[in-house]
CSV table of C-alpha atoms in Angstrom, one decimal:
chain,number,residue,atom,x,y,z
A,1,MET,CA,0.0,0.0,0.0
A,2,PRO,CA,1.5,3.4,-0.9
A,3,PRO,CA,2.5,5.6,1.9
A,4,PHE,CA,0.0,8.2,3.1
A,5,ILE,CA,0.8,11.9,3.2
A,6,ALA,CA,-1.3,14.1,5.4
A,7,PRO,CA,-3.3,16.7,3.6
A,8,GLU,CA,-1.9,19.6,5.6
A,9,LEU,CA,1.6,18.8,4.2
A,10,ILE,CA,0.5,18.8,0.6
A,11,LEU,CA,0.7,22.6,-0.1
A,12,CYS,CA,4.0,22.7,1.7
A,13,MET,CA,5.4,20.0,-0.5
A,14,LEU,CA,4.2,21.6,-3.7
A,15,GLN,CA,5.9,24.9,-2.8
A,16,HIS,CA,9.3,23.1,-2.7
A,17,LEU,CA,8.8,21.2,-6.0
A,18,PRO,CA,9.8,22.7,-9.4
A,19,PRO,CA,6.9,23.6,-11.6
A,20,TRP,CA,5.7,20.6,-13.7
A,21,SER,CA,5.6,20.9,-17.4
A,22,PHE,CA,2.0,20.3,-18.7
A,23,ASP,CA,3.1,17.6,-21.0
A,24,ASN,CA,5.7,15.9,-18.7
A,25,LEU,CA,3.5,13.0,-17.8
A,26,ASP,CA,6.2,10.5,-16.9
A,27,ASN,CA,7.4,12.2,-13.8
A,28,CYS,CA,3.9,13.1,-12.6
A,29,ALA,CA,2.9,9.5,-13.0
A,30,LEU,CA,5.7,8.3,-10.8
A,31,VAL,CA,5.1,10.8,-8.1
A,32,CYS,CA,1.4,10.8,-7.9
A,33,ARG,CA,1.2,7.1,-6.9
A,34,SER,CA,2.3,8.1,-3.4
A,35,TRP,CA,0.3,11.2,-3.1
A,36,THR,CA,-3.2,11.8,-1.9
A,37,PRO,CA,-6.2,12.4,-4.2
A,38,HIS,CA,-6.0,16.1,-3.3
A,39,ALA,CA,-2.4,16.3,-4.6
A,40,ARG,CA,-3.3,14.5,-7.8
A,41,SER,CA,-6.1,17.0,-8.5
A,42,ILE,CA,-3.5,19.8,-8.3
A,43,ILE,CA,-1.0,18.1,-10.5
A,44,PHE,CA,-3.4,17.0,-13.2
A,45,ARG,CA,-5.6,20.1,-13.4
A,46,GLU,CA,-4.1,21.2,-16.7
A,47,ILE,CA,-2.4,19.1,-19.3
A,48,ARG,CA,-0.9,20.0,-22.7
A,49,LEU,CA,-0.4,17.3,-25.3
A,50,SER,CA,1.7,17.8,-28.4
A,51,SER,CA,2.0,14.3,-29.9
A,52,ALA,CA,0.2,11.0,-30.2
A,53,GLU,CA,2.7,9.3,-27.9
A,54,ARG,CA,1.9,11.6,-25.1
A,55,ILE,CA,-1.8,11.0,-25.7
A,56,ILE,CA,-1.2,7.3,-25.2
A,57,LYS,CA,0.6,8.0,-21.9
A,58,LEU,CA,-2.4,10.0,-20.8
A,59,ILE,CA,-4.7,7.2,-21.7
A,60,ASP,CA,-2.6,4.7,-19.7
A,61,LEU,CA,-3.0,7.0,-16.7
A,62,LEU,CA,-6.7,7.5,-17.1
A,63,THR,CA,-7.2,3.7,-17.3
A,64,SER,CA,-5.0,3.0,-14.2
A,65,PRO,CA,-6.5,2.3,-10.8
A,66,HIS,CA,-5.9,5.9,-9.8
A,67,GLU,CA,-9.3,7.1,-10.8
A,68,THR,CA,-8.8,10.4,-9.1
A,69,ILE,CA,-6.4,11.4,-11.8
A,70,ALA,CA,-9.1,11.2,-14.4
A,71,ALA,CA,-11.6,13.1,-12.2
A,72,ALA,CA,-9.1,15.8,-11.5
A,73,ILE,CA,-8.4,16.8,-15.1
A,74,LYS,CA,-10.3,20.0,-15.9
A,75,TYR,CA,-8.5,21.3,-19.1
A,76,ILE,CA,-6.6,19.5,-21.8
A,77,ASN,CA,-4.9,21.4,-24.6
A,78,ILE,CA,-3.9,19.4,-27.7
A,79,GLU,CA,-1.4,21.4,-29.7
A,80,GLU,CA,-1.2,21.8,-33.4
A,81,GLY,CA,0.1,18.9,-35.4
A,82,TRP,CA,-0.9,16.1,-33.0
A,83,PHE,CA,-3.2,14.4,-35.5
A,84,GLY,CA,-0.4,14.0,-38.0
A,85,ASP,CA,1.3,11.7,-35.6
A,86,VAL,CA,-1.5,9.3,-35.8
A,87,PHE,CA,-0.7,8.4,-39.4
A,88,LEU,CA,2.1,6.5,-41.0
A,89,ARG,CA,3.0,8.2,-44.2
A,90,LEU,CA,4.1,5.8,-46.9
A,91,GLY,CA,4.6,7.5,-50.2
A,92,ASP,CA,1.3,8.9,-51.3
A,93,GLY,CA,-0.7,6.5,-49.1
A,94,ARG,CA,-1.8,7.1,-45.6
A,95,LEU,CA,-2.2,4.3,-43.0
A,96,MET,CA,-3.4,4.5,-39.4
A,97,LYS,CA,-1.0,3.7,-36.6
A,98,PRO,CA,-2.0,0.7,-34.5
A,99,ASP,CA,-2.8,2.8,-31.5
A,100,ALA,CA,-4.9,5.3,-33.5
A,101,GLY,CA,-8.2,3.8,-32.6
A,102,LYS,CA,-7.2,3.8,-28.9
A,103,ILE,CA,-6.3,7.4,-29.1
A,104,LEU,CA,-9.5,8.6,-30.9
A,105,GLU,CA,-11.7,6.5,-28.7
A,106,ALA,CA,-10.2,7.8,-25.5
A,107,LEU,CA,-10.5,11.4,-26.7
A,108,THR,CA,-14.2,11.0,-27.5
A,109,ARG,CA,-14.8,9.5,-24.2
A,110,ALA,CA,-13.6,12.7,-22.5
A,111,SER,CA,-16.4,14.6,-24.1
A,112,GLU,CA,-17.5,16.3,-20.9
A,113,ARG,CA,-14.1,17.7,-20.2
A,114,SER,CA,-12.8,21.0,-21.7
A,115,LEU,CA,-10.3,20.4,-24.5
A,116,SER,CA,-9.1,22.8,-27.1
A,117,CYS,CA,-7.0,23.1,-30.2
A,118,PRO,CA,-5.5,26.5,-30.8
A,119,LYS,CA,-4.9,26.1,-34.6
A,120,GLY,CA,-6.1,23.9,-37.4
A,121,VAL,CA,-4.1,20.8,-38.3
A,122,HIS,CA,-5.1,20.5,-41.9
A,123,GLY,CA,-6.7,22.9,-44.4
A,124,PRO,CA,-9.0,25.6,-43.3
A,125,GLN,CA,-9.2,26.8,-39.7
A,126,PRO,CA,-11.7,24.7,-37.7
A,127,PHE,CA,-14.8,26.6,-36.8
A,128,PRO,CA,-15.3,28.2,-33.4
A,129,ILE,CA,-17.3,26.3,-30.9
A,130,ILE,CA,-20.4,27.2,-28.9
A,131,GLY,CA,-21.7,24.8,-26.3
A,132,SER,CA,-20.4,21.8,-24.3
A,133,ALA,CA,-18.2,19.0,-25.5
A,134,SER,CA,-16.1,21.6,-27.4
A,135,PHE,CA,-13.2,19.4,-28.3
A,136,VAL,CA,-15.3,16.7,-30.0
A,137,VAL,CA,-16.4,19.4,-32.5
A,138,MET,CA,-12.9,20.4,-33.2
A,139,PHE,CA,-11.6,17.0,-34.0
A,140,LEU,CA,-14.6,15.4,-35.6
A,141,ARG,CA,-13.7,17.0,-38.9
A,142,ASP,CA,-10.4,15.2,-39.0
A,143,ILE,CA,-11.7,12.0,-37.5
A,144,CYS,CA,-14.6,11.6,-39.9
A,145,SER,CA,-12.5,12.7,-42.9
A,146,VAL,CA,-10.9,9.2,-42.9
A,147,LEU,CA,-13.9,7.2,-41.8
A,148,GLY,CA,-14.3,5.7,-45.2
A,149,THR,CA,-10.8,4.3,-45.4
A,150,ASP,CA,-10.1,0.6,-44.8
A,151,SER,CA,-7.1,1.4,-42.6
A,152,PHE,CA,-9.2,3.5,-40.2
A,153,VAL,CA,-11.9,0.8,-40.0
A,154,SER,CA,-9.4,-1.9,-39.2
A,155,ALA,CA,-7.7,0.3,-36.6
A,156,ILE,CA,-10.8,1.1,-34.6
A,157,GLY,CA,-12.9,-2.0,-35.2
A,158,ASP,CA,-16.6,-1.4,-35.0
A,159,LEU,CA,-16.2,2.1,-33.6
A,160,SER,CA,-18.5,4.6,-35.4
A,161,PRO,CA,-19.1,8.3,-35.0
A,162,ARG,CA,-22.4,7.7,-33.3
A,163,ARG,CA,-20.8,5.2,-30.9
A,164,MET,CA,-17.7,7.1,-30.0
A,165,GLY,CA,-17.9,7.4,-26.3
A,166,PRO,CA,-20.8,7.1,-23.9
A,167,TYR,CA,-21.9,10.8,-24.2
A,168,PRO,CA,-23.5,12.3,-27.2
A,169,VAL,CA,-22.2,15.7,-28.5
A,170,GLN,CA,-24.5,18.3,-27.0
A,171,ILE,CA,-24.0,21.4,-29.1
A,172,GLY,CA,-26.2,24.4,-28.7
A,173,GLY,CA,-24.8,26.4,-31.6
A,174,LEU,CA,-22.3,26.0,-34.4
A,175,ILE,CA,-20.3,28.4,-36.6
A,176,ILE,CA,-19.3,26.7,-39.8
A,177,GLU,CA,-16.6,28.5,-41.8
A,178,ALA,CA,-15.0,27.3,-45.1
A,179,TRP,CA,-16.7,23.9,-44.7
A,180,GLU,CA,-15.9,21.4,-47.4
A,181,ASP,CA,-17.0,17.9,-46.2
A,182,ALA,CA,-20.7,17.2,-46.1
A,183,ALA,CA,-20.2,13.8,-44.5
A,184,VAL,CA,-18.5,15.4,-41.5
A,185,PHE,CA,-21.1,18.1,-41.1
A,186,ASN,CA,-23.9,15.5,-41.4
A,187,ALA,CA,-22.2,13.4,-38.7
A,188,LEU,CA,-22.1,16.5,-36.5
A,189,LEU,CA,-25.8,17.2,-37.1
A,190,LEU,CA,-26.7,13.6,-36.3
A,191,GLU,CA,-24.7,13.7,-33.1
A,192,SER,CA,-26.2,17.1,-32.1
A,193,GLY,CA,-29.8,16.1,-32.8
A,194,GLU,CA,-32.3,18.3,-31.1
A,195,SER,CA,-29.8,20.1,-29.0
A,196,LEU,CA,-28.7,22.3,-31.9
A,197,GLU,CA,-30.6,25.6,-31.8
A,198,GLU,CA,-28.3,28.1,-33.5
A,199,LEU,CA,-26.4,27.6,-36.7
A,200,GLU,CA,-24.2,30.0,-38.6
A,201,PHE,CA,-22.7,29.5,-42.1
A,202,ILE,CA,-19.7,31.7,-43.1
A,203,VAL,CA,-19.2,31.1,-46.8
A,204,ASP,CA,-15.9,32.5,-48.0
A,205,GLY,CA,-15.1,33.0,-51.7
A,206,ARG,CA,-11.4,33.4,-51.4
A,207,ARG,CA,-9.1,31.3,-53.6
A,208,ASN,CA,-8.2,28.8,-50.9
A,209,SER,CA,-11.9,28.1,-50.2
A,210,VAL,CA,-13.6,25.1,-51.7
A,211,PHE,CA,-16.7,27.2,-52.4
A,212,ALA,CA,-14.7,29.2,-54.9
A,213,TYR,CA,-14.4,26.3,-57.3
A,214,HIS,CA,-17.6,24.3,-57.3
A,215,ASP,CA,-21.1,24.8,-58.3
A,216,PRO,CA,-23.1,25.0,-55.1
A,217,GLU,CA,-26.2,23.6,-56.7
A,218,THR,CA,-24.4,20.3,-57.4
A,219,HIS,CA,-21.6,20.3,-54.9
A,220,ILE,CA,-22.0,20.4,-51.1
A,221,PHE,CA,-25.1,22.3,-49.9
A,222,PRO,CA,-27.7,19.9,-51.2
A,223,MET,CA,-25.9,17.1,-49.3
A,224,PHE,CA,-26.5,18.6,-45.9
A,225,ASP,CA,-28.9,16.6,-43.8
A,226,PHE,CA,-31.0,18.8,-41.4
A,227,THR,CA,-33.6,16.1,-40.7
A,228,HIS,CA,-32.3,15.6,-37.2
A,229,SER,CA,-32.1,19.3,-36.3
A,230,THR,CA,-35.7,19.4,-35.0
A,231,ARG,CA,-35.2,22.4,-32.6
A,232,LEU,CA,-33.2,24.8,-34.8
A,233,ARG,CA,-34.3,28.4,-33.9
A,234,LYS,CA,-31.7,30.7,-35.5
A,235,LEU,CA,-29.9,30.4,-38.8
A,236,HIS,CA,-27.4,33.0,-39.9
A,237,VAL,CA,-25.7,32.9,-43.3
A,238,SER,CA,-22.8,35.3,-44.1
A,239,ALA,CA,-21.4,35.3,-47.6
A,240,ASN,CA,-18.3,36.7,-49.2
A,241,LYS,CA,-18.5,35.2,-52.7
A,242,PRO,CA,-17.9,37.7,-55.5
A,243,HIS,CA,-18.9,35.4,-58.4
A,244,THR,CA,-22.0,33.6,-57.3
A,245,TYR,CA,-24.5,33.5,-54.4
A,246,ALA,CA,-26.6,30.6,-55.7
A,247,PHE,CA,-25.6,28.5,-52.7
A,248,LEU,CA,-28.2,30.3,-50.5
A,249,LEU,CA,-31.0,28.9,-52.6
A,250,ALA,CA,-29.5,25.4,-52.4
A,251,LEU,CA,-29.1,25.7,-48.6
A,252,LEU,CA,-32.6,27.0,-47.9
A,253,LYS,CA,-34.2,24.5,-50.3
A,254,ASN,CA,-32.4,21.6,-48.6
A,255,MET,CA,-33.6,22.7,-45.2
A,256,THR,CA,-37.2,22.2,-46.2
A,257,ARG,CA,-36.7,18.4,-45.8
A,258,THR,CA,-36.8,18.9,-42.0
A,259,GLN,CA,-40.1,17.9,-40.6
A,260,SER,CA,-40.3,20.4,-37.8
A,261,ASN,CA,-40.9,24.2,-38.2
A,262,THR,CA,-39.1,25.7,-35.2
A,263,LEU,CA,-37.0,28.3,-37.1
A,264,GLN,CA,-37.7,31.8,-35.9
A,265,ASP,CA,-34.8,33.9,-36.9
A,266,LEU,CA,-33.2,34.0,-40.4
A,267,SER,CA,-30.3,36.3,-40.9
A,268,LEU,CA,-28.7,36.9,-44.3
A,269,SER,CA,-25.5,38.9,-44.3
A,270,GLY,CA,-23.4,40.0,-47.3
A,271,PHE,CA,-26.0,39.9,-50.0
A,272,VAL,CA,-26.1,43.6,-50.8
A,273,MET,CA,-23.5,45.6,-52.8
A,274,PRO,CA,-23.7,49.3,-53.7
A,275,THR,CA,-23.5,49.9,-57.4
A,276,ASN,CA,-21.6,53.1,-56.7
A,277,TRP,CA,-19.6,53.5,-53.5
A,278,PHE,CA,-20.1,57.3,-53.8
A,279,GLN,CA,-23.9,57.6,-53.7
A,280,ARG,CA,-23.7,61.3,-54.5
A,281,CYS,CA,-22.4,60.4,-58.0
A,282,ALA,CA,-25.7,58.7,-58.8
A,283,THR,CA,-28.2,60.7,-60.8
A,284,GLY,CA,-31.3,59.1,-59.4
A,285,ILE,CA,-32.6,57.1,-56.4
A,286,GLU,CA,-33.0,53.8,-58.2
A,287,ASP,CA,-30.5,50.9,-58.6
A,288,CYS,CA,-28.0,52.4,-56.2
A,289,TYR,CA,-27.7,49.0,-54.4
A,290,LYS,CA,-27.5,45.5,-56.0
A,291,ILE,CA,-29.2,42.6,-54.2
A,292,LEU,CA,-27.0,39.6,-54.9
A,293,VAL,CA,-29.5,36.9,-54.6
A,294,ASP,CA,-32.7,36.1,-56.5
A,295,LEU,CA,-35.4,37.4,-54.1
A,296,ALA,CA,-38.2,35.8,-56.1
A,297,ALA,CA,-36.6,32.4,-55.7
A,298,VAL,CA,-35.9,33.0,-52.0
A,299,ASP,CA,-39.5,34.0,-51.5
A,300,THR,CA,-40.8,30.9,-53.2
A,301,ILE,CA,-38.7,28.7,-50.9
A,302,LEU,CA,-39.9,30.6,-47.9
A,303,GLN,CA,-43.5,29.6,-48.7
A,304,HIS,CA,-42.7,26.1,-47.5
A,305,PRO,CA,-44.2,25.0,-44.2
A,306,PHE,CA,-40.8,24.7,-42.7
A,307,PHE,CA,-40.5,28.5,-42.7
A,308,SER,CA,-44.0,29.2,-41.4
A,309,SER,CA,-42.6,29.8,-37.9
A,310,LEU,CA,-40.3,32.6,-39.0
A,311,GLN,CA,-40.6,35.8,-36.9
A,312,ARG,CA,-37.7,37.8,-38.2
A,313,ILE,CA,-35.7,38.0,-41.4
A,314,THR,CA,-32.6,40.3,-41.2
A,315,PHE,CA,-31.1,41.2,-44.6
A,316,GLY,CA,-28.0,43.2,-45.3
A,317,GLU,CA,-25.8,44.9,-45.1
A,318,PHE,CA,-26.5,48.3,-46.7
A,319,ASN,CA,-23.5,50.6,-46.5
A,320,CYS,CA,-24.7,54.2,-46.7
A,321,THR,CA,-23.0,57.6,-46.3
A,322,PHE,CA,-24.6,60.8,-45.2
A,323,TYR,CA,-23.0,64.2,-45.5
A,324,GLY,CA,-23.4,67.1,-43.1
A,325,SER,CA,-25.1,69.3,-45.8
A,326,GLU,CA,-27.8,66.6,-46.2
A,327,VAL,CA,-28.9,66.4,-42.6
A,328,THR,CA,-29.9,70.0,-42.0
A,329,ASN,CA,-32.6,69.2,-39.5
A,330,GLN,CA,-30.1,67.5,-37.1
A,331,ARG,CA,-27.5,70.2,-37.7
A,332,LEU,CA,-30.0,73.0,-36.7
A,333,ALA,CA,-30.7,71.1,-33.6
A,334,GLY,CA,-27.0,71.3,-32.7
A,335,LYS,CA,-26.3,67.5,-33.1
A,336,THR,CA,-22.9,66.3,-34.2
A,337,THR,CA,-23.5,62.6,-34.3
A,338,PHE,CA,-26.8,61.4,-35.8
A,339,GLU,CA,-28.7,58.2,-35.3
A,340,HIS,CA,-31.2,58.8,-38.1
A,341,PRO,CA,-30.7,60.5,-41.5
A,342,ASP,CA,-32.8,63.3,-42.9
A,343,ASP,CA,-35.6,61.9,-45.0
A,344,ASP,CA,-35.1,64.6,-47.7
A,345,SER,CA,-31.4,63.7,-48.4
A,346,LEU,CA,-30.4,61.9,-51.6
A,347,ALA,CA,-28.8,59.0,-49.7
A,348,ALA,CA,-31.9,58.5,-47.6
A,349,LYS,CA,-34.1,58.4,-50.7
A,350,GLN,CA,-31.8,55.9,-52.4
A,351,LEU,CA,-31.8,53.7,-49.3
A,352,SER,CA,-35.6,53.9,-48.8
A,353,TRP,CA,-36.3,53.0,-52.4
A,354,THR,CA,-34.0,49.9,-52.1
A,355,ILE,CA,-35.6,48.8,-48.8
A,356,GLU,CA,-39.1,49.1,-50.3
A,357,ARG,CA,-37.9,46.9,-53.2
A,358,LEU,CA,-36.4,44.4,-50.7
A,359,LYS,CA,-39.6,44.0,-48.7
A,360,ALA,CA,-41.7,43.8,-51.8
A,361,GLY,CA,-39.6,40.7,-52.8
A,362,PHE,CA,-41.1,38.8,-49.8
A,363,GLU,CA,-44.8,39.6,-50.4
A,364,GLY,CA,-45.5,36.2,-52.0
A,365,SER,CA,-44.6,34.4,-48.8
A,366,GLY,CA,-46.4,37.0,-46.7
A,367,LYS,CA,-43.1,37.8,-44.8
A,368,ALA,CA,-42.5,41.3,-46.0
A,369,GLY,CA,-43.6,42.6,-42.6
A,370,ILE,CA,-40.9,40.8,-40.7
A,371,VAL,CA,-38.0,41.8,-43.0
A,372,VAL,CA,-35.5,44.0,-41.1
A,373,PRO,CA,-32.7,45.6,-43.2
A,374,VAL,CA,-29.3,45.9,-41.6
A,375,VAL,CA,-27.7,49.3,-42.5
A,376,ASN,CA,-24.2,50.5,-41.8
A,377,VAL,CA,-24.3,54.3,-41.8
A,378,CYS,CA,-21.4,56.8,-41.8
A,379,TYR,CA,-21.9,60.5,-41.3
A,380,LEU,CA,-19.3,62.9,-42.9
A,381,GLY,CA,-18.9,66.6,-42.8
A,382,PRO,CA,-20.3,69.0,-45.3
A,383,VAL,CA,-19.4,68.5,-49.0
A,384,ILE,CA,-16.8,71.0,-50.2
A,385,GLY,CA,-16.0,71.4,-53.9
A,386,ARG,CA,-16.3,68.3,-56.1
A,387,GLY,CA,-17.1,65.6,-53.6
A,388,ARG,CA,-14.4,66.3,-51.0
A,389,CYS,CA,-15.4,66.2,-47.4
A,390,SER,CA,-14.6,68.2,-44.3
A,391,CYS,CA,-15.3,66.9,-40.7
A,392,VAL,CA,-15.3,70.3,-39.0
A,393,ASP,CA,-18.8,70.2,-37.6
A,394,TYR,CA,-19.6,66.5,-37.8
A,395,ASP,CA,-18.1,63.3,-36.4
A,396,TYR,CA,-17.0,60.6,-38.7
A,397,THR,CA,-18.7,57.9,-36.7
A,398,PRO,CA,-20.1,54.6,-38.0
A,399,GLN,CA,-23.6,54.1,-36.7
A,400,GLY,CA,-26.0,51.1,-36.8
A,401,TYR,CA,-29.2,52.2,-38.4
A,402,ASP,CA,-32.2,50.0,-38.1
A,403,CYS,CA,-34.5,50.8,-41.0
A,404,SER,CA,-37.3,48.4,-39.9
A,405,ASP,CA,-40.8,49.6,-39.3
A,406,SER,CA,-41.4,49.4,-35.6
A,407,ASP,CA,-45.0,48.4,-36.2
A,408,ASN,CA,-44.0,45.4,-38.3
A,409,SER,CA,-40.9,44.3,-36.5
A,410,PRO,CA,-41.4,41.6,-33.9
A,411,ASP,CA,-40.2,42.1,-30.4
A,412,ASP,CA,-36.8,40.6,-29.5
């Protein structure tokens, strides 16, 4: 039986010991066998792992008779590059190491602990996490990316994403950025089930993004399976694709396969572009903003029963600039920073005309009254000469301008 150390001596001993490295598990394992559970909880509160070998050492400790070690761990940080150690690279092929299944299974069984990965290990940056079981979301992308290979199946036996560990992944919200694997995302949706209530898509059109090279109608968005997301309340889609925005139609149409109708908040961001960045150069009030998605097609999809529960549709963003000479009413009142533009200004007329056109696009589905435009407003000084500005009397302050009709907008 290991010697017993009185609890009152624990802190005194720790003060005379050198600081332990987070990833130096060997020395900790040798020492902790003679220490009380209280001491173990101090030693193993935080652990940093940088290789598959250290993960195996941690697994050996967690499966040892010293159960207080496993209970003491509160935070585990797995550094960039650890997943590459799981593979044996042979030419162009990729085989799993014999202990790979043991590593992945042990990690998924720790789903109630707090684990993190500061950087991505392959390809695009993993998306941020909202909710519990944070580490499972981080690594599910890499784990599931090889689920179809024979080497992975032989390494982990009958282990499957749905059976990885005793705890399901309880995710309240997801932010998906630069996503490129529908199978991984569907596995995540399946695991989340009815716990998923908020979902955000950030679709990037940069060169290194998969979305920049594929037709969204035939590529990834129609493959998403939302049939298990029966309690989804909020959906936010943010786009930065200069060449096509057709993916939005494919995404919304695919969501109609869900049997429930719990969606209340739909937010569409990045679907408006000014046709002329200097609105004063325009000769009229029409066509100063370009809506980058087919509103008629969106309105048709929103007539599906799945969207009958919608209470709010935010659409934007409209970037608008008001000059000091165009807001005379506020200037006479002595204001220097304005929250609402003068209705008689050219920029306000251009903005109002576009918003009326936007809301009219949702009349077929009867949702024009819940459309809330998102407007980013800048106030500049009076115009001097040919379009040059001076900020003598007015602040150059970006303001959020809610152009919604208060009678039609639902309460938050």
